[in-house]
JSON list of C-alpha atoms in Angstrom, two decimals:
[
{"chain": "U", "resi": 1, "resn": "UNK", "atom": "CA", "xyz": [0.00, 0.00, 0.00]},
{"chain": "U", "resi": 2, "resn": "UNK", "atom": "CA", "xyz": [1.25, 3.11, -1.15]},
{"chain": "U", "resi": 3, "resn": "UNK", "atom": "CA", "xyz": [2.47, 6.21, 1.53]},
{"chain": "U", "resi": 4, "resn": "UNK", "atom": "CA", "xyz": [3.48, 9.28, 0.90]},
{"chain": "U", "resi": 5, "resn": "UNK", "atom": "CA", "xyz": [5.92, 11.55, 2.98]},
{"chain": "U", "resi": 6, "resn": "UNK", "atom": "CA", "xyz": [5.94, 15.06, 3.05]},
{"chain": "U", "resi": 7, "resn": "UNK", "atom": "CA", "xyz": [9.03, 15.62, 1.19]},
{"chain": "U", "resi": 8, "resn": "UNK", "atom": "CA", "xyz": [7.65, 13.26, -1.71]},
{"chain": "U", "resi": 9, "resn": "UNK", "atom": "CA", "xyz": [3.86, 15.10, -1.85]},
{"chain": "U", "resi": 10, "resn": "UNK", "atom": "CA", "xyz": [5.73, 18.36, -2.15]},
{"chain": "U", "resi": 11, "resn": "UNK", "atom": "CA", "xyz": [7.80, 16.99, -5.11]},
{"chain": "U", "resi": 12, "resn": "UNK", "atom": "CA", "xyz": [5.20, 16.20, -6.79]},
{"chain": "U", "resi": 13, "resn": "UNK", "atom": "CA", "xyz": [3.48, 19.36, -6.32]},
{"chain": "U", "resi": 14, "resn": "UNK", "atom": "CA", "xyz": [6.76, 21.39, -7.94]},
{"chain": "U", "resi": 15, "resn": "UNK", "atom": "CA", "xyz": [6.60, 18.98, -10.50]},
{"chain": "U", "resi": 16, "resn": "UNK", "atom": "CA", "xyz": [2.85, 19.68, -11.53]},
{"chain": "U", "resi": 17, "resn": "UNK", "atom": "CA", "xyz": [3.64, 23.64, -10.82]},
{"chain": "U", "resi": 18, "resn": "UNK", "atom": "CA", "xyz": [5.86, 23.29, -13.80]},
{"chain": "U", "resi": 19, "resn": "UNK", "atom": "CA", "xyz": [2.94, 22.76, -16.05]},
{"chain": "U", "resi": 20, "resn": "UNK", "atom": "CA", "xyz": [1.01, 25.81, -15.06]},
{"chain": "U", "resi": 21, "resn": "UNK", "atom": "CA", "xyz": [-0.85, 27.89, -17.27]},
{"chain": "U", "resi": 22, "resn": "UNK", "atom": "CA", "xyz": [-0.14, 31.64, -15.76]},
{"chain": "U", "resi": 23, "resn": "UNK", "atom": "CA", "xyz": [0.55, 34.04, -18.35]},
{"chain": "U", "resi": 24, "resn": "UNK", "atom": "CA", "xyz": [-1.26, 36.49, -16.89]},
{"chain": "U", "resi": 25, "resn": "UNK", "atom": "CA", "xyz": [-0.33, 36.22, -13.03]},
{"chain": "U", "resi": 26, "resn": "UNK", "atom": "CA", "xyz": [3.08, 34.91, -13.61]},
{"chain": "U", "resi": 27, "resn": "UNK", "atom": "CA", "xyz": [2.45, 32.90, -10.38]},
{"chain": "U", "resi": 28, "resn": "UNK", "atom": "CA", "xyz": [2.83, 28.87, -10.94]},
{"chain": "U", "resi": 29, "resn": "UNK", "atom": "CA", "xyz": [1.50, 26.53, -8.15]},
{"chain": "U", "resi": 30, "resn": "UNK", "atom": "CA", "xyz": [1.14, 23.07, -8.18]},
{"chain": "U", "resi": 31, "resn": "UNK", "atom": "CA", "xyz": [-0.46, 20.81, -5.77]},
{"chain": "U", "resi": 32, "resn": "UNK", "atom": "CA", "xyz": [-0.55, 16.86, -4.97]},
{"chain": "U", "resi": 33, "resn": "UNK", "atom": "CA", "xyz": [-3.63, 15.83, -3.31]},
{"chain": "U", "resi": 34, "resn": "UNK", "atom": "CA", "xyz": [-3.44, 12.12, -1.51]},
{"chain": "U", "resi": 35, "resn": "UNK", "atom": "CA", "xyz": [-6.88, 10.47, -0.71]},
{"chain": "U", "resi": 36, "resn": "UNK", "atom": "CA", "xyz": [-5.17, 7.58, 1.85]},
{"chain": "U", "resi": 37, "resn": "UNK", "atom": "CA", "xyz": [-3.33, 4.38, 2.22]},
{"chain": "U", "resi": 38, "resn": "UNK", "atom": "CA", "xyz": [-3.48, 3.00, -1.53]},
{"chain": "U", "resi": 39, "resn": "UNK", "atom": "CA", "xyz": [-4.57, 5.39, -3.10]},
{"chain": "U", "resi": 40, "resn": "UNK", "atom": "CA", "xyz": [-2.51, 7.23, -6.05]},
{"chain": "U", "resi": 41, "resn": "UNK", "atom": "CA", "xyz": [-1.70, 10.50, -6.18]},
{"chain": "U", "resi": 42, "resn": "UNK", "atom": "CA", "xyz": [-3.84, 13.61, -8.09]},
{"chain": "U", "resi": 43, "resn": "UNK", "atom": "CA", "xyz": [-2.06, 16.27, -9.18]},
{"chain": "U", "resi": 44, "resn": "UNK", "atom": "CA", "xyz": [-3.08, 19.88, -10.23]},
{"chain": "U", "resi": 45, "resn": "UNK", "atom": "CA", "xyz": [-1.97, 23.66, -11.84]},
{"chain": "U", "resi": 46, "resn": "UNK", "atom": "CA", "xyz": [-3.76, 26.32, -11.56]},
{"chain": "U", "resi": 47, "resn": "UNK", "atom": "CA", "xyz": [-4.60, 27.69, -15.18]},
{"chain": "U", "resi": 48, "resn": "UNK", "atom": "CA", "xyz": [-5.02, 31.02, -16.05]},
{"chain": "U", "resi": 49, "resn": "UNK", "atom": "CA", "xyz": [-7.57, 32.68, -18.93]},
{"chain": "U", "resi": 50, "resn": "UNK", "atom": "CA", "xyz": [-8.11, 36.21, -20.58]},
{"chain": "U", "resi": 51, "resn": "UNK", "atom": "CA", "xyz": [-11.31, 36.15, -18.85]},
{"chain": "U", "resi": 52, "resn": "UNK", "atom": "CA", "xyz": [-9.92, 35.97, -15.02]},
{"chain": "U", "resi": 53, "resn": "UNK", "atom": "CA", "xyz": [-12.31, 35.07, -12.94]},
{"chain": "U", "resi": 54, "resn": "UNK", "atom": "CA", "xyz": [-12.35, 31.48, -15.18]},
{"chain": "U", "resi": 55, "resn": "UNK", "atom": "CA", "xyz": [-9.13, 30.45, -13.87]},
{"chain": "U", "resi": 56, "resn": "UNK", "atom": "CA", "xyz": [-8.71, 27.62, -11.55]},
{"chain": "U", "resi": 57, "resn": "UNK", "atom": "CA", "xyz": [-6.55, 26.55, -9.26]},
{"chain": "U", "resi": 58, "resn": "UNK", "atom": "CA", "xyz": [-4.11, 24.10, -8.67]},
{"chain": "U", "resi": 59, "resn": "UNK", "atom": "CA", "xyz": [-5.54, 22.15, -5.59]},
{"chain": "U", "resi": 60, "resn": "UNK", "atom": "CA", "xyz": [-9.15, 22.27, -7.15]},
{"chain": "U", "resi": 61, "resn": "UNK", "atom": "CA", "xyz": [-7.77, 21.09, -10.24]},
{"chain": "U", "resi": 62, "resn": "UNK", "atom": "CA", "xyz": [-6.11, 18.17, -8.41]},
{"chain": "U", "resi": 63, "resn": "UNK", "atom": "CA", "xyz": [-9.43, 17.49, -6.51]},
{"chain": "U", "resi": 64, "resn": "UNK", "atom": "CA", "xyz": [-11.50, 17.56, -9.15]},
{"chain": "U", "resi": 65, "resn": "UNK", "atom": "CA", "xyz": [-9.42, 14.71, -11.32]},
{"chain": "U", "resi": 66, "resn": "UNK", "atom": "CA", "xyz": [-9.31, 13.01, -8.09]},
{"chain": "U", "resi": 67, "resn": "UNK", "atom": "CA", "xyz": [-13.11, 12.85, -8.00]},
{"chain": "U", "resi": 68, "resn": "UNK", "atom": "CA", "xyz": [-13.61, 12.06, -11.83]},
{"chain": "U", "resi": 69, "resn": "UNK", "atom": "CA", "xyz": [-11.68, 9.14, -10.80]},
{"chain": "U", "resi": 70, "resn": "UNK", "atom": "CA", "xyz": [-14.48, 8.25, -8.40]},
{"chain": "U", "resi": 71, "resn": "UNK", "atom": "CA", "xyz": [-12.72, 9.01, -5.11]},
{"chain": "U", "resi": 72, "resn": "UNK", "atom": "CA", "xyz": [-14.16, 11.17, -2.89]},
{"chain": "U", "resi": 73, "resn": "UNK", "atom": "CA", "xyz": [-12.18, 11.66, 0.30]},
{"chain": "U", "resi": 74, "resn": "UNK", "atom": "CA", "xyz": [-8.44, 14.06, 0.32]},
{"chain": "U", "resi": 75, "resn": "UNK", "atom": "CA", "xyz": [-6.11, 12.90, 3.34]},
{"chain": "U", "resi": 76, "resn": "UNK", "atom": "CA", "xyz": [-3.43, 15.31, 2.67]},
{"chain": "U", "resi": 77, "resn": "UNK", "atom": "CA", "xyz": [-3.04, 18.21, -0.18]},
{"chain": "U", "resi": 78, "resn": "UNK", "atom": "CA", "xyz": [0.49, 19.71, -0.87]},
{"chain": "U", "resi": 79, "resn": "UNK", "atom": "CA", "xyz": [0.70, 22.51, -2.45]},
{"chain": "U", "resi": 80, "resn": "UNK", "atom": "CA", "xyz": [3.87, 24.34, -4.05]},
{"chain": "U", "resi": 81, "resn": "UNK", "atom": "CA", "xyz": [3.93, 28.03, -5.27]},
{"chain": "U", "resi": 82, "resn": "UNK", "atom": "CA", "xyz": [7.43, 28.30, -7.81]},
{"chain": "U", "resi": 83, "resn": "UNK", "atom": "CA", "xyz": [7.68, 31.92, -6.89]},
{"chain": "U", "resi": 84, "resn": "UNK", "atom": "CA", "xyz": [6.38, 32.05, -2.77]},
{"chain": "U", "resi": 85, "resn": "UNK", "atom": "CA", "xyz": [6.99, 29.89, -0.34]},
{"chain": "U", "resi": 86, "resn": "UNK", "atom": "CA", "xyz": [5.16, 29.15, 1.91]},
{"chain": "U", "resi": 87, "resn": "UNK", "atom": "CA", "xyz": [2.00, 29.01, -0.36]},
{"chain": "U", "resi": 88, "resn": "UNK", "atom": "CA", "xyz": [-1.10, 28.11, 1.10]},
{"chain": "U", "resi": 89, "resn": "UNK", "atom": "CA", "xyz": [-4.48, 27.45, -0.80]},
{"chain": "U", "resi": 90, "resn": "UNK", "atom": "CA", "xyz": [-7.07, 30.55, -0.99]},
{"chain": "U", "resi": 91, "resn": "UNK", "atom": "CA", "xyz": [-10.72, 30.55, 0.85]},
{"chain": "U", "resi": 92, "resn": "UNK", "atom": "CA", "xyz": [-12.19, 28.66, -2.21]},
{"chain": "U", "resi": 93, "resn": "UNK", "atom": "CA", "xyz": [-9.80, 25.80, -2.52]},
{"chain": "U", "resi": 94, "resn": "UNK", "atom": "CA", "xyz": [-10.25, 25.55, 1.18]},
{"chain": "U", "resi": 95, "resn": "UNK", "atom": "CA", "xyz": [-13.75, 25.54, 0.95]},
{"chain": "U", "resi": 96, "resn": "UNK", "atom": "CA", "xyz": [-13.41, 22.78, -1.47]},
{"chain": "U", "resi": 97, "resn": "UNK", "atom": "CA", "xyz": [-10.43, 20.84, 0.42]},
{"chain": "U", "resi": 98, "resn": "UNK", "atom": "CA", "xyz": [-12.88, 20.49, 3.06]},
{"chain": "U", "resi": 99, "resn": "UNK", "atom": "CA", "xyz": [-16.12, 19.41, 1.17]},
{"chain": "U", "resi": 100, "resn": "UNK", "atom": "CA", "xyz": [-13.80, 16.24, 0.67]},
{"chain": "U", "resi": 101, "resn": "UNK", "atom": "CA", "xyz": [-12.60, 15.81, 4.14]},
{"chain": "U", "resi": 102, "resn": "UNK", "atom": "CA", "xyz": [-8.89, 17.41, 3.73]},
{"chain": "U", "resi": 103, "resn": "UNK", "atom": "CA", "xyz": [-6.81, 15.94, 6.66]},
{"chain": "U", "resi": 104, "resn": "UNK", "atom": "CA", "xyz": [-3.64, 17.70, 6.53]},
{"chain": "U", "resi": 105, "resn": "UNK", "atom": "CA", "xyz": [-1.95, 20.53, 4.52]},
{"chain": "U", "resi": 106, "resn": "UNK", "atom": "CA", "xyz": [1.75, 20.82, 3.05]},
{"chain": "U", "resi": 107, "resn": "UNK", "atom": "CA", "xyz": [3.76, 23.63, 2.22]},
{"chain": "U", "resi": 108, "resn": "UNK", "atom": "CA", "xyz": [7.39, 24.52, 1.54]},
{"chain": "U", "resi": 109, "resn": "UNK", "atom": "CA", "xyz": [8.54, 26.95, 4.53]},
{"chain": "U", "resi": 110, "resn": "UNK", "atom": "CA", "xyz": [10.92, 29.49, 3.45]},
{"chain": "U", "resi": 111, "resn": "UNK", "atom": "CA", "xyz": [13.85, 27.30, 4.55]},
{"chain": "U", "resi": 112, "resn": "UNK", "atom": "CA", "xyz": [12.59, 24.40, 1.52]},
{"chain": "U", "resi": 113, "resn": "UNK", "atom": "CA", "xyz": [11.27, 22.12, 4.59]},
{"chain": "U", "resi": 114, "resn": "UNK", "atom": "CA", "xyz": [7.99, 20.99, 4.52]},
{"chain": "U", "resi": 115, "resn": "UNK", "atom": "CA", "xyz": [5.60, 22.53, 6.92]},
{"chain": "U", "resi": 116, "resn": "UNK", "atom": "CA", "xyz": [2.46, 20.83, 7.88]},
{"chain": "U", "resi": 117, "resn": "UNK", "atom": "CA", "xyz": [-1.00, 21.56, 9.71]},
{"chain": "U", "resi": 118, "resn": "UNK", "atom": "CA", "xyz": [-4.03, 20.23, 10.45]},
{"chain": "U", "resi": 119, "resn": "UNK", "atom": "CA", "xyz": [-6.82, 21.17, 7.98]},
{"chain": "U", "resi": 120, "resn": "UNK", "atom": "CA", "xyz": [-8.83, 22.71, 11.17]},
{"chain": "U", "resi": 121, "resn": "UNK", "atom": "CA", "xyz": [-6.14, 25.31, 11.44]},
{"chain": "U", "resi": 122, "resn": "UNK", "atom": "CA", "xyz": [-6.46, 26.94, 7.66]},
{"chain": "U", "resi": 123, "resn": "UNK", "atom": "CA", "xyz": [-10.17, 26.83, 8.24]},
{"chain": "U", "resi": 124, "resn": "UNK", "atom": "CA", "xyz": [-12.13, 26.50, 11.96]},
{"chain": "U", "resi": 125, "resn": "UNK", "atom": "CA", "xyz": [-15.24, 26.59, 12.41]},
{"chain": "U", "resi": 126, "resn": "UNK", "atom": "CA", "xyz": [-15.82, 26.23, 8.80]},
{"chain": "U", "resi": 127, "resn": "UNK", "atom": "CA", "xyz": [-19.49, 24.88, 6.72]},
{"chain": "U", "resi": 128, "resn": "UNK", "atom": "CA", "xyz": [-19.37, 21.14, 5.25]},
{"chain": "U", "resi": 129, "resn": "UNK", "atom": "CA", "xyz": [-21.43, 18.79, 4.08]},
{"chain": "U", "resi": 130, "resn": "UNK", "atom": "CA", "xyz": [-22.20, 17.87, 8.18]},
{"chain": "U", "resi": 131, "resn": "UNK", "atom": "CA", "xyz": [-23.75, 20.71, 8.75]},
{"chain": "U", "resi": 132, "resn": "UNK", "atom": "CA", "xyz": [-26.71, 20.18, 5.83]},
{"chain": "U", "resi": 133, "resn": "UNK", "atom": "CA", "xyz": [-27.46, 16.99, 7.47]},
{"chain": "U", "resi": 134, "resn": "UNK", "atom": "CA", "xyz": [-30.77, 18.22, 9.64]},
{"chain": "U", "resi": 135, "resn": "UNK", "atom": "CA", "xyz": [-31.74, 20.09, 5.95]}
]
């Protein structure tokens, strides 16, 4: 059964952040989202369009492969920005991240080391799909 470290999700990430589509914000990020134990890895850019408010970004580009594959639960998302470090996912990738659970979050620190926290800490108190169960 396949396990990821920290080190190996962030890889990843930089490797997907290489593909990015950002001619306009001349920011690439990447990001590696891990369901669990055997599961494979989804990775995601963030591309850009003429028409900004169409662009998406990396981490719900890597969830939303992860679901067309069926899967529906993120353990871990790492996520790499080539030009800032640490980068950490905006209020709508959150959002998202935590419609599928989201576990724990990676970034580079500014030292290259991976820095980790619980999902709870990017967002508390936030609204999921619990909280539509008495609807």
């Amino acid at each position: 059964m396949a396990q990821y470290s920290d080190e190996e999700l962030l890889s990843a990430a930089r490797e997907a952040a290489a593909n990015a589509y950002a001619p306009y914000s001349s920011f690439p990020v990447g990001a590696a989202v891990w369901p669990g134990e055997g599961q494979p890895v989804f990775l995601g850019c963030n591309v850009e369009n003429a028409a900004y408010g169409e662009a998406i970004c990396a981490e719900r580009n890597a969830v939303t492969t992860m679901v067309a594959q069926g899967i529906r639960q993120v353990d871990t998302v790492a996520v790499i920005g080539l030009k800032a470090h640490p980068c950490y996912p905006c209020g709508a990738c959150r959002q998202v991240l935590r419609e599928f659970g989201c576990r724990r979050v990676v970034v580079e620190g500014p030292d290259g080391r991976p820095v980790a926290h619980d999902f709870s800490e990017l967002l508390p108190y936030s609204f999921g799909p619990d909280a539509l169960s008495g609807v």
